[in-house]
Amino acid sequence: MAENGGKNAKVFVIGGGPAGLMAAIQSARGVRKVKLLERGPGTARKLLLTGEGRCNLTSTLRPSEVIEQVFTGASFLYSALYQFTPEDTRRFFEDRGLKLKKERGRRLYPASDRAEDVKRILLEEAERQGVEILTGVEVKEIITSGQEVRGVKIKGGRVLPARAAVLATGGKSYPGTGSDGSGYQLAVRLGHKLAEPELALVPLKVKENWTKEAAGLKLKNVELSLFYRESKIFSSCGEFIIEENKITGAEALRLSCHITGPDYHNYRILVDLKPALTREKLEKRLQRDFDRYSNKHFKNALGDLLPAYLRPVVVRKSGIRPERVCHQITAGERESLVRLLKGLELNVTGKGSENEAIITAGGIAAADINPGTMESRIVRGLYCAGEVLEPAAYTGGHNLQIAFSTGYLAGSQIN
Ligand SMILES: Cc1cc2nc3c(=O)[nH]c(=O)nc-3n(C[C@H](O)[C@H](O)[C@H](O)COP(=O)(O)OP(=O)(O)OC[C@H]3O[C@@H](n4cnc5c(N)ncnc54)[C@H](O)[C@@H]3O)c2cc1C
């Protein structure tokens, strides 16, 4: 009944991404036969896209600091991140000959700038440990008996006997890489709950048509505050990019992690274009600018304050006549301009597609998995690792670190 020599196989790892590869490497150290089943034509296809092909594989953060970067399911990750830390990831790759470099303070990349090299090290180590990698093999079902893993059923209907399986099928973003969310169902069918998978680190769609005029503009050093109905739920400072009816860039992606559908229309973003200035200071600054340009039209007086693309938008939204001469602008008008500059409104209408989302937040419910072992609380011998699980983090190399840490922990529990 088994194929591909699966008769003697003891452990099947389902999914050949970073989590699956690390789990396979680690479990192969302890058991005789580990087979990794990857549905696609090759392993680690998403890994090759990471960091724009350069792969921000981890960071120099301590585990407790990584946990602060996890926006959902953080407490679940303590054990995994302490048992295989960012420092362990660094050592794992450096000991196998991959030079790393630090960027933007704490992000680690291969010195070669090639994600391909990260993949190569994982594959070389998998081979060294005797992991057998089978590509083009899609797992359709995990076979159990008495709530214990007995095998996996692959596309075509064959059953490969196993006493343990690691589910590492990833999330549902960039489905062209093989992670299309179908892996969740393998766990759901066995009784695991799903924390609703949500695209995250994804551009946001917005209602405002003025974004068309400002498309391409990157706003730096601004503060974005996210409101759900009337409550402020998140804010962060940095940069974002305006596109037509869409915002993207670092801070927009961060905000997307705190937005869950389907009632997107209840989310609103206020952009503080001048977060370094209090309202009073901004008022004074405007007064100074209007004094300097006292005989100019209002529409020509914002050059020192705003980038060109944004000026006509602000002029229009301010309600002040564009041809008004600056010395005629009243205190009340200045005040409403301050309000606008400290709270330019963007109304969320949705998220970008799965082809634009860097990760999926949510997944197999953390409550159904033992955080100290990554073993299912429902099916013995079933382990889960990586993005298929509920937790998710912001950018910075943390999602790959989570994949490595949970993969390592799952793999080291199987003997
Ligand atoms: C564009 C982009 C850039 C990114 N950049 C970074 C970055 O720089 N740093 C960072 O930390 N994170 C980054 N990420 C996120 C990171 O890539 C993921 O979090 C990580 O790949 C998750 O690893 P995984 O092994 O859990 O899942 P995946 O990498 O998604 O791998 C899952 C594998 O399982 C296979 N599979 C699925 N179902 C089955 C099945 N039924 N049978 C057999 N095989 C199956 C899939 O084909 C796939 O190969 C980026 C993501 C994207 C999309």
Short mmCIF file of C-alpha atoms and ligand atoms in Angstrom, two decimals:
data_model
loop_
_atom_site.label_atom_id
_atom_site.label_comp_id
_atom_site.label_asym_id
_atom_site.label_seq_id
_atom_site.Cartn_x
_atom_site.Cartn_y
_atom_site.Cartn_z
CA MET A 1 0.00 0.00 0.00
CA ALA A 2 2.88 2.36 0.55
CA GLU A 3 4.81 3.96 -2.27
CA ASN A 4 8.12 5.74 -2.64
CA GLY A 5 9.61 3.34 -0.09
CA GLY A 6 7.20 4.65 2.51
CA LYS A 7 6.70 1.19 4.04
CA ASN A 8 9.47 1.71 6.56
CA ALA A 9 8.90 5.40 7.02
CA LYS A 10 8.19 6.49 10.51
CA VAL A 11 7.83 10.22 10.23
CA PHE A 12 6.30 12.30 7.48
CA VAL A 13 6.79 16.01 7.33
CA ILE A 14 4.07 17.63 5.25
CA GLY A 15 5.29 20.77 3.50
CA GLY A 16 8.78 21.73 2.38
CA GLY A 17 8.97 25.33 3.56
CA PRO A 18 11.40 26.55 6.23
CA ALA A 19 9.30 25.09 9.06
CA GLY A 20 9.00 21.68 7.42
CA LEU A 21 12.67 21.55 6.45
CA MET A 22 13.79 22.47 9.96
CA ALA A 23 11.38 19.93 11.49
CA ALA A 24 12.65 17.22 9.14
CA ILE A 25 16.30 18.00 9.87
CA GLN A 26 15.73 17.95 13.59
CA SER A 27 13.61 14.79 13.68
CA ALA A 28 16.04 12.97 11.35
CA ARG A 29 18.69 13.43 14.03
CA GLY A 30 16.64 11.25 16.36
CA VAL A 31 14.84 8.71 14.15
CA ARG A 32 15.74 6.40 11.34
CA LYS A 33 13.54 7.55 8.55
CA VAL A 34 12.08 10.93 7.87
CA LYS A 35 10.36 11.77 4.64
CA LEU A 36 9.35 15.24 3.64
CA LEU A 37 6.41 15.49 1.27
CA GLU A 38 6.12 18.66 -0.78
CA ARG A 39 3.24 19.15 -3.17
CA GLY A 40 5.08 21.57 -5.45
CA PRO A 41 7.82 20.91 -7.97
CA GLY A 42 10.43 22.15 -5.49
CA THR A 43 10.86 22.99 -1.83
CA ALA A 44 10.98 26.41 -0.15
CA ARG A 45 9.50 28.38 -3.02
CA LYS A 46 8.16 31.09 -0.74
CA LEU A 47 11.49 31.31 1.06
CA LEU A 48 13.06 32.38 -2.24
CA LEU A 49 10.76 35.42 -2.35
CA THR A 50 11.50 36.58 1.17
CA GLY A 51 13.10 39.94 1.78
CA GLU A 52 12.74 40.67 -1.95
CA GLY A 53 14.87 37.66 -2.74
CA ARG A 54 17.42 38.53 -0.05
CA CYS A 55 15.74 36.74 2.89
CA ASN A 56 15.60 38.47 6.22
CA LEU A 57 15.97 35.13 7.98
CA THR A 58 16.03 36.27 11.59
CA SER A 59 17.09 39.14 13.81
CA THR A 60 19.51 39.91 16.61
CA LEU A 61 16.61 40.19 19.06
CA ARG A 62 16.33 38.18 22.25
CA PRO A 63 13.37 35.74 22.37
CA SER A 64 11.45 38.07 24.70
CA GLU A 65 11.89 40.89 22.20
CA VAL A 66 10.72 38.69 19.32
CA ILE A 67 7.61 37.93 21.34
CA GLU A 68 6.87 41.67 21.47
CA GLN A 69 6.81 41.61 17.66
CA VAL A 70 4.19 38.86 17.59
CA PHE A 71 0.76 40.45 17.22
CA THR A 72 -1.34 37.34 17.59
CA GLY A 73 -0.78 34.19 19.64
CA ALA A 74 2.40 35.52 21.27
CA SER A 75 2.26 33.53 24.51
CA PHE A 76 2.07 30.26 22.58
CA LEU A 77 5.60 30.84 21.25
CA TYR A 78 7.59 31.16 24.49
CA SER A 79 8.84 27.58 24.59
CA ALA A 80 9.65 27.38 20.91
CA LEU A 81 11.49 30.71 20.80
CA TYR A 82 13.50 29.96 23.93
CA GLN A 83 14.44 26.46 22.73
CA PHE A 84 15.56 27.67 19.34
CA THR A 85 16.41 31.34 19.58
CA PRO A 86 17.38 33.88 16.89
CA GLU A 87 20.95 33.32 18.10
CA ASP A 88 20.53 29.57 17.40
CA THR A 89 19.27 30.37 13.91
CA ARG A 90 22.30 32.57 13.30
CA ARG A 91 24.62 29.81 14.53
CA PHE A 92 22.79 27.12 12.55
CA PHE A 93 23.48 28.92 9.29
CA GLU A 94 26.92 30.32 10.12
CA ASP A 95 28.19 26.94 11.31
CA ARG A 96 27.21 25.56 7.92
CA GLY A 97 29.11 28.19 6.06
CA LEU A 98 26.58 30.96 5.43
CA LYS A 99 27.91 34.41 6.27
CA LEU A 100 25.24 36.76 7.60
CA LYS A 101 25.05 40.53 7.77
CA LYS A 102 23.03 42.93 9.85
CA GLU A 103 20.82 45.61 8.35
CA ARG A 104 18.62 48.37 9.75
CA GLY A 105 19.93 47.67 13.23
CA ARG A 106 18.65 44.21 13.94
CA ARG A 107 17.66 42.35 10.78
CA LEU A 108 19.89 39.49 9.60
CA TYR A 109 20.36 38.64 5.92
CA PRO A 110 22.79 36.36 4.09
CA ALA A 111 25.86 38.44 3.21
CA SER A 112 25.39 37.21 -0.37
CA ASP A 113 21.93 38.87 -0.50
CA ARG A 114 20.59 35.56 -1.85
CA ALA A 115 17.63 33.76 -0.31
CA GLU A 116 18.74 30.85 -2.50
CA ASP A 117 21.73 30.38 -0.15
CA VAL A 118 19.43 29.98 2.87
CA LYS A 119 17.50 27.31 1.02
CA ARG A 120 20.72 25.58 -0.04
CA ILE A 121 21.96 25.31 3.55
CA LEU A 122 18.64 23.81 4.67
CA LEU A 123 18.66 21.28 1.83
CA GLU A 124 22.30 20.33 2.40
CA GLU A 125 21.63 19.75 6.07
CA ALA A 126 18.47 17.76 5.31
CA GLU A 127 20.51 15.55 3.00
CA ARG A 128 23.27 15.16 5.59
CA GLN A 129 20.70 13.98 8.11
CA GLY A 130 19.25 11.50 5.63
CA VAL A 131 15.90 13.21 5.10
CA GLU A 132 14.24 11.94 1.96
CA ILE A 133 12.52 14.74 0.09
CA LEU A 134 9.70 13.86 -2.27
CA THR A 135 8.33 16.67 -4.40
CA GLY A 136 5.09 16.65 -6.35
CA VAL A 137 3.45 14.71 -3.52
CA GLU A 138 0.36 16.33 -2.03
CA VAL A 139 -1.04 15.07 1.25
CA LYS A 140 -4.81 14.89 1.16
CA GLU A 141 -5.53 13.40 4.57
CA ILE A 142 -3.85 12.43 7.80
CA ILE A 143 -4.96 8.93 8.75
CA THR A 144 -5.60 8.27 12.42
CA SER A 145 -6.86 5.48 14.55
CA GLY A 146 -7.83 5.91 18.18
CA GLN A 147 -6.72 9.57 17.93
CA GLU A 148 -3.20 8.55 16.90
CA VAL A 149 -1.42 9.17 13.61
CA ARG A 150 -1.24 6.03 11.48
CA GLY A 151 -0.35 7.43 8.09
CA VAL A 152 -0.91 10.02 5.42
CA LYS A 153 -3.06 9.69 2.33
CA ILE A 154 -1.55 11.31 -0.73
CA LYS A 155 -3.16 12.55 -3.91
CA GLY A 156 -4.14 9.50 -5.91
CA GLY A 157 -5.43 7.74 -2.80
CA ARG A 158 -2.39 5.82 -1.58
CA VAL A 159 -1.79 5.64 2.16
CA LEU A 160 1.74 5.86 3.51
CA PRO A 161 1.99 4.40 7.01
CA ALA A 162 3.53 6.62 9.66
CA ARG A 163 3.65 6.89 13.39
CA ALA A 164 4.14 10.63 13.41
CA ALA A 165 3.51 13.54 11.08
CA VAL A 166 4.48 17.19 11.14
CA LEU A 167 1.99 19.50 9.50
CA ALA A 168 3.93 22.45 8.06
CA THR A 169 1.80 23.49 5.11
CA GLY A 170 2.09 27.26 5.64
CA GLY A 171 -0.62 29.90 5.35
CA LYS A 172 -2.65 31.07 2.38
CA SER A 173 -0.68 34.00 1.00
CA TYR A 174 1.15 33.79 -2.34
CA PRO A 175 -0.77 30.61 -3.23
CA GLY A 176 1.40 30.19 -6.32
CA THR A 177 4.18 29.02 -4.00
CA GLY A 178 2.09 26.05 -2.88
CA SER A 179 0.76 27.44 0.39
CA ASP A 180 -2.86 28.06 -0.52
CA GLY A 181 -4.53 27.41 2.82
CA SER A 182 -5.70 23.92 1.92
CA GLY A 183 -3.37 22.54 4.61
CA TYR A 184 -5.63 23.94 7.35
CA GLN A 185 -8.30 21.44 6.39
CA LEU A 186 -6.00 18.49 7.15
CA ALA A 187 -6.11 19.56 10.79
CA VAL A 188 -9.73 20.71 10.83
CA ARG A 189 -10.90 17.31 9.61
CA LEU A 190 -9.27 15.76 12.67
CA GLY A 191 -11.18 18.06 15.00
CA HIS A 192 -8.81 20.99 15.40
CA LYS A 193 -10.31 24.44 15.61
CA LEU A 194 -9.23 27.19 13.28
CA ALA A 195 -8.54 30.76 14.38
CA GLU A 196 -9.96 32.41 11.26
CA PRO A 197 -7.02 32.89 8.86
CA GLU A 198 -6.65 36.57 7.90
CA LEU A 199 -4.30 38.04 5.36
CA ALA A 200 -1.78 40.25 7.16
CA LEU A 201 1.17 42.46 6.29
CA VAL A 202 -0.90 43.34 3.26
CA PRO A 203 -1.72 46.65 1.53
CA LEU A 204 -5.00 48.29 2.53
CA LYS A 205 -7.72 49.49 0.20
CA VAL A 206 -9.10 52.91 1.04
CA LYS A 207 -12.14 54.86 -0.08
CA GLU A 208 -10.55 58.27 -0.69
CA ASN A 209 -10.31 59.07 -4.39
CA TRP A 210 -7.77 61.84 -3.77
CA THR A 211 -5.20 59.07 -3.35
CA LYS A 212 -5.15 58.88 -7.15
CA GLU A 213 -3.63 62.39 -7.32
CA ALA A 214 -1.00 61.51 -4.75
CA ALA A 215 -0.27 58.00 -6.09
CA GLY A 216 3.38 57.08 -5.72
CA LEU A 217 3.97 59.44 -2.81
CA LYS A 218 5.97 58.02 0.09
CA LEU A 219 5.21 59.83 3.32
CA LYS A 220 7.95 59.54 5.91
CA ASN A 221 7.91 60.32 9.62
CA VAL A 222 4.14 60.29 9.90
CA GLU A 223 1.95 58.72 12.55
CA LEU A 224 -0.91 56.44 11.60
CA SER A 225 -3.69 55.80 14.09
CA LEU A 226 -6.15 53.03 13.44
CA PHE A 227 -9.71 53.34 14.74
CA TYR A 228 -12.35 50.65 14.94
CA ARG A 229 -15.63 52.54 15.11
CA GLU A 230 -14.74 55.29 17.62
CA SER A 231 -11.96 53.48 19.48
CA LYS A 232 -8.32 53.89 18.70
CA ILE A 233 -6.90 50.36 18.53
CA PHE A 234 -3.38 50.83 17.23
CA SER A 235 -0.93 53.49 16.18
CA SER A 236 2.56 53.52 14.78
CA CYS A 237 5.09 55.94 13.35
CA GLY A 238 7.12 55.61 10.20
CA GLU A 239 6.46 55.65 6.51
CA PHE A 240 3.81 54.53 4.09
CA ILE A 241 3.12 54.80 0.39
CA ILE A 242 -0.01 56.17 -1.23
CA GLU A 243 -1.38 54.43 -4.30
CA GLU A 244 -4.71 54.78 -6.07
CA ASN A 245 -7.36 53.82 -3.48
CA LYS A 246 -4.71 51.89 -1.63
CA ILE A 247 -1.94 52.36 0.90
CA THR A 248 1.13 50.20 1.32
CA GLY A 249 4.64 50.45 2.76
CA ALA A 250 5.91 49.52 6.22
CA GLU A 251 3.35 51.21 8.47
CA ALA A 252 0.35 50.39 6.29
CA LEU A 253 1.38 46.73 6.39
CA ARG A 254 1.70 46.91 10.17
CA LEU A 255 -1.77 48.39 10.50
CA SER A 256 -3.19 45.60 8.35
CA CYS A 257 -2.29 43.14 11.10
CA HIS A 258 -4.94 44.74 13.30
CA ILE A 259 -7.76 44.72 10.78
CA THR A 260 -10.06 41.76 10.47
CA GLY A 261 -12.92 41.50 8.05
CA PRO A 262 -15.55 41.44 6.94
CA ASP A 263 -16.69 44.79 8.44
CA TYR A 264 -13.80 46.76 6.98
CA HIS A 265 -15.94 49.88 6.72
CA ASN A 266 -15.72 50.23 10.50
CA TYR A 267 -11.96 50.86 10.29
CA ARG A 268 -10.61 54.35 9.80
CA ILE A 269 -7.07 55.68 9.75
CA LEU A 270 -6.03 59.15 10.81
CA VAL A 271 -2.66 60.26 9.48
CA ASP A 272 -0.78 62.80 11.55
CA LEU A 273 1.41 64.45 8.93
CA LYS A 274 3.36 66.37 11.57
CA PRO A 275 3.68 64.10 14.61
CA ALA A 276 6.76 65.94 15.89
CA LEU A 277 4.75 69.14 16.35
CA THR A 278 2.04 69.66 18.93
CA ARG A 279 -1.11 71.41 17.75
CA GLU A 280 0.12 74.66 19.27
CA LYS A 281 3.54 74.42 17.63
CA LEU A 282 1.98 73.56 14.29
CA GLU A 283 -0.36 76.55 14.62
CA LYS A 284 2.62 78.81 15.23
CA ARG A 285 4.49 77.23 12.33
CA LEU A 286 1.54 77.91 10.00
CA GLN A 287 1.32 81.47 11.26
CA ARG A 288 5.01 81.94 10.46
CA ASP A 289 4.62 80.47 6.96
CA PHE A 290 1.56 82.64 6.25
CA ASP A 291 3.45 85.73 7.49
CA ARG A 292 6.35 84.90 5.23
CA TYR A 293 4.08 84.42 2.23
CA SER A 294 1.55 87.02 3.33
CA ASN A 295 0.81 88.26 -0.20
CA LYS A 296 0.73 84.83 -1.83
CA HIS A 297 -2.34 82.72 -2.45
CA PHE A 298 -3.02 80.03 0.13
CA LYS A 299 -2.58 77.33 -2.53
CA ASN A 300 1.02 78.47 -3.04
CA ALA A 301 1.94 78.81 0.63
CA LEU A 302 2.27 75.18 1.71
CA GLY A 303 5.53 74.45 -0.12
CA ASP A 304 7.64 74.38 3.04
CA LEU A 305 5.23 72.14 4.84
CA LEU A 306 4.02 69.44 2.46
CA PRO A 307 5.23 67.41 -0.52
CA ALA A 308 3.95 68.67 -3.88
CA TYR A 309 1.50 65.78 -4.52
CA LEU A 310 -0.25 66.39 -1.24
CA ARG A 311 -0.62 70.17 -1.43
CA PRO A 312 -3.66 70.34 -3.75
CA VAL A 313 -5.34 67.62 -1.68
CA VAL A 314 -4.82 69.49 1.59
CA VAL A 315 -5.85 72.81 0.03
CA ARG A 316 -9.10 71.27 -1.20
CA LYS A 317 -9.89 69.45 2.03
CA SER A 318 -9.07 72.48 4.19
CA GLY A 319 -12.15 74.37 2.97
CA ILE A 320 -10.00 77.50 2.63
CA ARG A 321 -10.33 79.12 -0.80
CA PRO A 322 -7.16 78.36 -2.81
CA GLU A 323 -6.94 81.97 -3.98
CA ARG A 324 -7.28 83.42 -0.53
CA VAL A 325 -4.32 85.67 0.22
CA CYS A 326 -2.37 84.38 3.19
CA HIS A 327 -2.65 87.47 5.38
CA GLN A 328 -6.45 87.13 5.16
CA ILE A 329 -6.50 83.59 6.60
CA THR A 330 -8.27 83.66 9.97
CA ALA A 331 -7.30 81.97 13.22
CA GLY A 332 -10.32 79.68 12.82
CA GLU A 333 -9.14 78.63 9.36
CA ARG A 334 -5.65 77.98 10.69
CA GLU A 335 -7.13 75.87 13.42
CA SER A 336 -9.09 73.69 10.99
CA LEU A 337 -5.95 73.34 8.87
CA VAL A 338 -4.08 72.12 11.94
CA ARG A 339 -6.87 69.58 12.55
CA LEU A 340 -6.54 68.35 8.99
CA LEU A 341 -2.74 68.08 9.09
CA LYS A 342 -2.92 66.16 12.37
CA GLY A 343 -5.68 63.86 11.18
CA LEU A 344 -5.92 63.27 7.45
CA GLU A 345 -8.62 60.64 7.18
CA LEU A 346 -8.48 57.39 5.25
CA ASN A 347 -11.42 54.98 5.34
CA VAL A 348 -10.57 51.32 4.93
CA THR A 349 -12.63 49.37 2.41
CA GLY A 350 -10.68 46.11 2.38
CA LYS A 351 -7.34 44.40 2.11
CA GLY A 352 -5.16 43.57 -0.87
CA SER A 353 -5.32 40.07 -2.32
CA GLU A 354 -3.57 36.91 -1.16
CA ASN A 355 -1.00 37.60 -3.89
CA GLU A 356 0.05 40.74 -2.02
CA ALA A 357 -0.07 39.48 1.58
CA ILE A 358 3.23 38.58 3.19
CA ILE A 359 1.68 36.32 5.79
CA THR A 360 -1.53 34.83 7.11
CA ALA A 361 -2.39 35.51 10.73
CA GLY A 362 -4.54 32.89 12.41
CA GLY A 363 -4.58 29.23 11.51
CA ILE A 364 -4.68 26.07 13.59
CA ALA A 365 -5.84 27.24 17.00
CA ALA A 366 -2.99 27.54 19.49
CA ALA A 367 -5.33 26.12 22.15
CA ASP A 368 -5.34 22.76 20.34
CA ILE A 369 -1.54 22.44 20.29
CA ASN A 370 0.80 21.85 23.21
CA PRO A 371 3.16 24.87 23.16
CA GLY A 372 5.93 22.89 24.88
CA THR A 373 6.07 20.20 22.19
CA MET A 374 4.05 21.42 19.17
CA GLU A 375 2.07 18.17 19.43
CA SER A 376 -1.65 18.27 18.87
CA ARG A 377 -3.76 17.95 22.00
CA ILE A 378 -6.29 16.02 19.91
CA VAL A 379 -4.23 13.56 17.84
CA ARG A 380 -1.13 11.88 19.25
CA GLY A 381 1.83 11.88 16.93
CA LEU A 382 0.62 14.92 15.01
CA TYR A 383 2.85 17.99 15.29
CA CYS A 384 2.38 21.41 13.71
CA ALA A 385 4.95 24.04 12.79
CA GLY A 386 5.25 27.37 11.03
CA GLU A 387 2.69 29.63 9.51
CA VAL A 388 -0.07 27.00 9.51
CA LEU A 389 -0.33 27.80 13.22
CA GLU A 390 -2.24 30.74 14.69
CA PRO A 391 0.63 33.07 15.78
CA ALA A 392 1.97 35.75 13.44
CA ALA A 393 4.48 38.58 13.73
CA TYR A 394 5.38 41.88 12.11
CA THR A 395 8.19 42.12 9.58
CA GLY A 396 11.81 41.92 10.71
CA GLY A 397 12.72 38.25 10.18
CA HIS A 398 10.34 37.14 12.93
CA ASN A 399 8.04 34.98 10.81
CA LEU A 400 10.92 32.89 9.54
CA GLN A 401 12.27 32.70 13.08
CA ILE A 402 8.88 31.38 14.20
CA ALA A 403 9.00 28.81 11.38
CA PHE A 404 12.50 27.70 12.44
CA SER A 405 11.71 27.65 16.17
CA THR A 406 8.43 25.74 15.90
CA GLY A 407 9.92 23.39 13.29
CA TYR A 408 12.91 22.70 15.51
CA LEU A 409 10.74 22.07 18.56
CA ALA A 410 8.35 19.76 16.71
CA GLY A 411 11.22 17.85 15.12
CA SER A 412 13.09 17.39 18.37
CA GLN A 413 10.05 15.86 20.09
CA ILE A 414 9.85 12.95 17.66
CA ASN A 415 12.07 9.99 18.49
C1 LIG B 1 6.85 38.09 -0.51
C2 LIG B 1 7.17 37.57 0.86
C3 LIG B 1 8.27 38.04 1.54
C4 LIG B 1 8.56 37.57 2.83
N1 LIG B 1 9.68 38.02 3.46
C5 LIG B 1 9.99 37.55 4.69
C6 LIG B 1 11.21 37.93 5.32
O1 LIG B 1 12.08 38.59 4.74
N2 LIG B 1 11.42 37.48 6.60
C7 LIG B 1 10.52 36.68 7.27
O2 LIG B 1 10.76 36.32 8.42
N3 LIG B 1 9.40 36.26 6.64
C8 LIG B 1 9.12 36.66 5.38
N4 LIG B 1 7.98 36.20 4.76
C9 LIG B 1 7.12 35.22 5.46
C10 LIG B 1 7.73 33.80 5.39
O3 LIG B 1 8.08 33.53 4.06
C11 LIG B 1 6.74 32.76 5.89
O4 LIG B 1 6.28 33.10 7.17
C12 LIG B 1 7.41 31.38 5.92
O5 LIG B 1 7.76 30.97 4.61
C13 LIG B 1 6.47 30.33 6.55
O6 LIG B 1 7.15 29.09 6.49
P1 LIG B 1 6.34 27.71 6.51
O7 LIG B 1 7.36 26.65 6.33
O8 LIG B 1 5.47 27.66 7.68
O9 LIG B 1 5.37 27.77 5.23
P2 LIG B 1 5.67 27.94 3.68
O10 LIG B 1 6.96 28.61 3.46
O11 LIG B 1 4.45 28.56 3.13
O12 LIG B 1 5.80 26.44 3.15
C14 LIG B 1 4.71 25.54 3.17
C15 LIG B 1 4.97 24.46 2.14
O13 LIG B 1 3.98 23.44 2.29
C16 LIG B 1 3.62 22.96 1.00
N5 LIG B 1 2.30 22.35 1.10
C17 LIG B 1 1.11 22.96 1.35
N6 LIG B 1 0.12 22.06 1.41
C18 LIG B 1 0.68 20.85 1.19
C19 LIG B 1 0.17 19.53 1.14
N7 LIG B 1 -1.13 19.28 1.35
N8 LIG B 1 1.01 18.50 0.88
C20 LIG B 1 2.33 18.73 0.67
N9 LIG B 1 2.87 19.96 0.71
C21 LIG B 1 2.07 21.01 0.98
C22 LIG B 1 3.65 24.21 0.13
O14 LIG B 1 3.78 23.90 -1.24
C23 LIG B 1 4.87 24.95 0.69
O15 LIG B 1 6.05 24.61 0.02
C24 LIG B 1 7.70 36.62 3.45
C25 LIG B 1 6.60 36.14 2.76
C26 LIG B 1 6.33 36.59 1.48
C27 LIG B 1 5.14 36.04 0.73
#
